[in-house]
Amino acid sequence: MVPRELLPIIVVLITLYLVVIAFSYWGVHRIKRGVYAKDTEIKRRLYELAILKEIADRTVYSLNIKKILDVIVGSLNQFLEYSVVSYMLLEPSKVVFKADLERSVSISFIKDIRTRMLGSLSALLGRDLSAVEVEETITGAIMMGVTEEPVRSYFNIPLVIGDQLVGVLTVSHTKAGLYKESEMEILYKIVNQASQAVSKLEDVVKTEQGKIAAMLESMLEGVVMTDLDYRVIAANPAAEAVIGYKGEGVPTIFNFIDAFNESLDIRSKLEEAIKLDKVLTINEVIFNNKYYQVVVSPVKSNIGLTRGQTLGGVIILHDVTHEKEAEKMRNDFTSMIVHELRSPLGNIKKIGEMMRSSKILEDKQASSEYVSMLYESSSSMLDLVNDLLDVAKLEAGKFSVEKSSVDIKEILSERMKFFEATARDAGINMNLIVAEGVPNSVSVDAKRITQVLNNLFSNALIYTLKGGTVTAICFLHKKGQTISDEALAVSAPWVSDSMSLDTTILPDSVVVAVTDTGEGITSENIEKLFNKFTQFASSTRDSEHKGTGLGLVIVKGIIDAHGGVVGVGSKLKSGSTFYFTIPL
Amino acid sequence: MEQAEQYKAVMAEIIAKQSIILGPDMAIARAKKVSGIGVNEKGEITEVSGDPAEALKNLIDTYVELSGQIVKNALGPIFTKYPDIKQ
């Protein structure tokens, strides 16, 4: 028996014991709960890290949001309880809906989820999607008609790539109030990180595509890229211009096939290039009055798993019309030179044949005439050869002048006298105007300036009709004044039409000009006057005034070598003024 | 309608719209965490304490924080109905 007086102490001790036991139990329980919560948190974190790593690995080489979502959907059961996880992706003409069933649900459950997801997308887009075609794929557990459990818990995660809504991910369950905010937020975090990864990769790809597109757009050659089914993936503006395509979007291969029709079978060439795995070059394709060199080549991947694999084909359309024109001009020029040499050579041959006859040699007058003709023909040939040599020197940059102090007025006057006989025979008047102040001594290559004047006088006399006038003019130019005003000031006949050069910037110079009252030159032909090839083309049109057209090319070369300029003014049916300057 | 009531109506409509977009579980859970408003299980606004404009801003921000700017863009039609309330 316990003494009565000890009872309260025993009660207190028992109470204390019970309290300690209760506290210990509560403490252990609390610790257990903490450990469990930590364990759950660690599990979540591990899942989060694992899934983010898998997503990161996939996004390294994939921009396909579908694949990323499949990764999330495929591993979600490690972390969340659900009946169905589904995603819906927006495509241009339809919506792709995929549902993965963790456990059997009814058809109406799927229908309900689909409706809710479409509702979410409609609310985000601000337009009704209920009538849009839905391509449905159901995987996982089988659907059972007998289970009529409705959707009691669900949440949606909008899928956004680069600020654009691409779809929605939905987790749903037949149980009510299942999802805690923290759990939902983790999935939001995972999806957002995946979206950001894809957005970043898309940005990189877009930047690279932009660079390629800019390069393609800036190319003068037409470039058309196709896939293995000959669908046009890209065509630059130059390629569109070749076929005259003005439609919306990228042209199709049929646009190119139709355009080239009989000129080139584009598709066969593409097939051949891809099949034989080699670059084909078609050198001369005439299309729309233009010449093209067409290169058709297979396109191969040089990166990743597809390295070496043929991805499609490329067609390069190189406009070679200008090259062809230049080639024609060169050929025409060669023909002209041959023709110009052939004529005097033919004369020399004929005279030689005749002079072999003793009878001709006995006739002194006839012999003298034939010798003169031989001299003229050989001189003509020599002039042509000299002209060609001068042009060759000019083009090679080896043309030089030997300057000395001479009286340019004297050279001009002497040349006037030389051509006066020719002018008189042609019924053309010749005048000379020399203004006051022209120095008696100017540093020039007298021989070359004589050559220049010969060309200008000879041209003026050729193109001036009987009764017309050729005037030689010499005056001083002061910097800041226009040569035309200065010419008019000395009452010189001056044709300023089509003169484009700003002469006010020229330094103080002596100006020498020849003005005729001839047929004039069109402004279009003025531009061609100093071009070796184009001048020839205009000369040959005029059967009356044959020539190589090299004279003015050489004139310009000589004056350039003196540091001066050559100018032309002309008016049709009125005449022309050719002038040159010699800086003082 | 009184402006305080207008704010309550706008906020209720936002929660309703977000319930369609995100699902009611998430939309209401987020709304409940917003300071300055009381929200019941149905997503209705039970009380607004303090500045209603500030509460509205916080409510929108909580959804933007979760899903980005796209959810804010979807709220445009609601604000057109309440021209006195700035988004």
Tab-separated table of N, CA and C in Angstrom, chain A residues 119-120 123-124 153-156 158 160 163 165 181 184-185 188 192, chain B residues 17 19-26 29-30 33 66-67 70-71 74:
chain	number	residue	atom	x	y	z
A	119	GLY	N	-11.489	25.823	-74.537
A	119	GLY	CA	-11.990	27.034	-73.875
A	119	GLY	C	-10.839	27.903	-73.393
A	120	SER	N	-9.816	27.246	-72.825
A	120	SER	CA	-8.638	27.980	-72.339
A	120	SER	C	-7.931	28.691	-73.493
A	123	ALA	N	-10.016	31.604	-74.781
A	123	ALA	CA	-9.953	32.767	-73.886
A	123	ALA	C	-8.623	33.515	-74.057
A	124	LEU	N	-7.562	32.752	-74.240
A	124	LEU	CA	-6.244	33.383	-74.411
A	124	LEU	C	-6.121	34.090	-75.756
A	153	SER	N	-10.875	17.442	-60.781
A	153	SER	CA	-9.734	18.344	-60.542
A	153	SER	C	-8.974	18.494	-61.857
A	154	TYR	N	-8.548	19.707	-62.122
A	154	TYR	CA	-7.694	19.886	-63.311
A	154	TYR	C	-7.024	21.258	-63.244
A	155	PHE	N	-5.947	21.381	-63.943
A	155	PHE	CA	-5.349	22.717	-64.141
A	155	PHE	C	-4.665	22.752	-65.510
A	156	ASN	N	-4.677	23.964	-66.076
A	156	ASN	CA	-4.101	24.170	-67.414
A	156	ASN	C	-2.829	25.001	-67.311
A	158	PRO	N	-0.724	27.329	-69.938
A	158	PRO	CA	-0.563	27.839	-71.313
A	158	PRO	C	0.885	27.637	-71.782
A	160	VAL	N	3.718	28.958	-74.141
A	160	VAL	CA	4.077	30.184	-74.876
A	160	VAL	C	5.525	30.073	-75.345
A	163	ASP	N	6.736	34.692	-76.916
A	163	ASP	CA	5.561	35.578	-76.807
A	163	ASP	C	4.364	35.121	-77.626
A	165	LEU	N	1.383	32.246	-78.214
A	165	LEU	CA	0.701	31.097	-77.620
A	165	LEU	C	0.753	29.938	-78.607
A	181	GLU	N	-1.357	23.921	-54.607
A	181	GLU	CA	-0.775	25.014	-55.397
A	181	GLU	C	0.722	24.798	-55.637
A	184	MET	N	1.277	22.351	-58.431
A	184	MET	CA	0.938	22.939	-59.730
A	184	MET	C	2.031	23.916	-60.161
A	185	GLU	N	2.530	24.661	-59.180
A	185	GLU	CA	3.549	25.671	-59.510
A	185	GLU	C	4.840	25.050	-60.022
A	188	TYR	N	4.317	24.327	-63.541
A	188	TYR	CA	4.369	25.605	-64.275
A	188	TYR	C	5.816	26.005	-64.521
A	192	ASN	N	7.495	26.419	-68.049
A	192	ASN	CA	8.026	27.740	-68.415
A	192	ASN	C	9.500	27.668	-68.796
B	17	LYS	N	-12.233	34.459	-65.575
B	17	LYS	CA	-11.552	34.227	-66.857
B	17	LYS	C	-10.310	33.359	-66.652
B	19	SER	N	-9.988	31.241	-64.401
B	19	SER	CA	-10.464	29.891	-64.092
B	19	SER	C	-10.651	29.097	-65.380
B	20	ILE	N	-11.071	29.807	-66.430
B	20	ILE	CA	-11.216	29.129	-67.735
B	20	ILE	C	-9.830	28.829	-68.306
B	21	ILE	N	-8.941	29.831	-68.179
B	21	ILE	CA	-7.605	29.688	-68.788
B	21	ILE	C	-6.739	28.682	-68.022
B	22	LEU	N	-6.670	28.849	-66.710
B	22	LEU	CA	-5.745	28.041	-65.912
B	22	LEU	C	-6.434	26.879	-65.191
B	23	GLY	N	-7.734	26.950	-65.122
B	23	GLY	CA	-8.480	25.987	-64.305
B	23	GLY	C	-8.817	26.644	-62.981
B	24	PRO	N	-9.979	26.326	-62.402
B	24	PRO	CA	-10.399	27.018	-61.168
B	24	PRO	C	-9.481	26.780	-59.981
B	25	ASP	N	-8.904	25.571	-59.874
B	25	ASP	CA	-8.048	25.264	-58.717
B	25	ASP	C	-6.900	26.261	-58.630
B	26	MET	N	-6.216	26.434	-59.772
B	26	MET	CA	-5.058	27.323	-59.802
B	26	MET	C	-5.485	28.784	-59.702
B	29	ALA	N	-6.637	29.561	-56.135
B	29	ALA	CA	-5.510	29.455	-55.194
B	29	ALA	C	-4.608	30.684	-55.293
B	30	ARG	N	-4.349	31.123	-56.489
B	30	ARG	CA	-3.487	32.303	-56.676
B	30	ARG	C	-4.175	33.563	-56.158
B	33	LYS	N	-4.092	34.334	-52.466
B	33	LYS	CA	-2.815	34.815	-51.913
B	33	LYS	C	-2.599	36.316	-52.112
B	66	LEU	N	2.841	33.880	-63.000
B	66	LEU	CA	2.677	32.445	-63.233
B	66	LEU	C	2.827	32.068	-64.712
B	67	SER	N	2.153	32.794	-65.569
B	67	SER	CA	2.095	32.360	-66.981
B	67	SER	C	2.572	33.395	-67.979
B	70	ILE	N	0.992	36.803	-71.624
B	70	ILE	CA	-0.116	36.331	-72.465
B	70	ILE	C	-1.451	36.304	-71.705
B	71	VAL	N	-1.396	36.002	-70.393
B	71	VAL	CA	-2.643	35.948	-69.628
B	71	VAL	C	-3.196	37.362	-69.390
B	74	ALA	N	-5.169	38.577	-72.376
B	74	ALA	CA	-6.513	38.001	-72.475
B	74	ALA	C	-7.541	38.770	-71.643
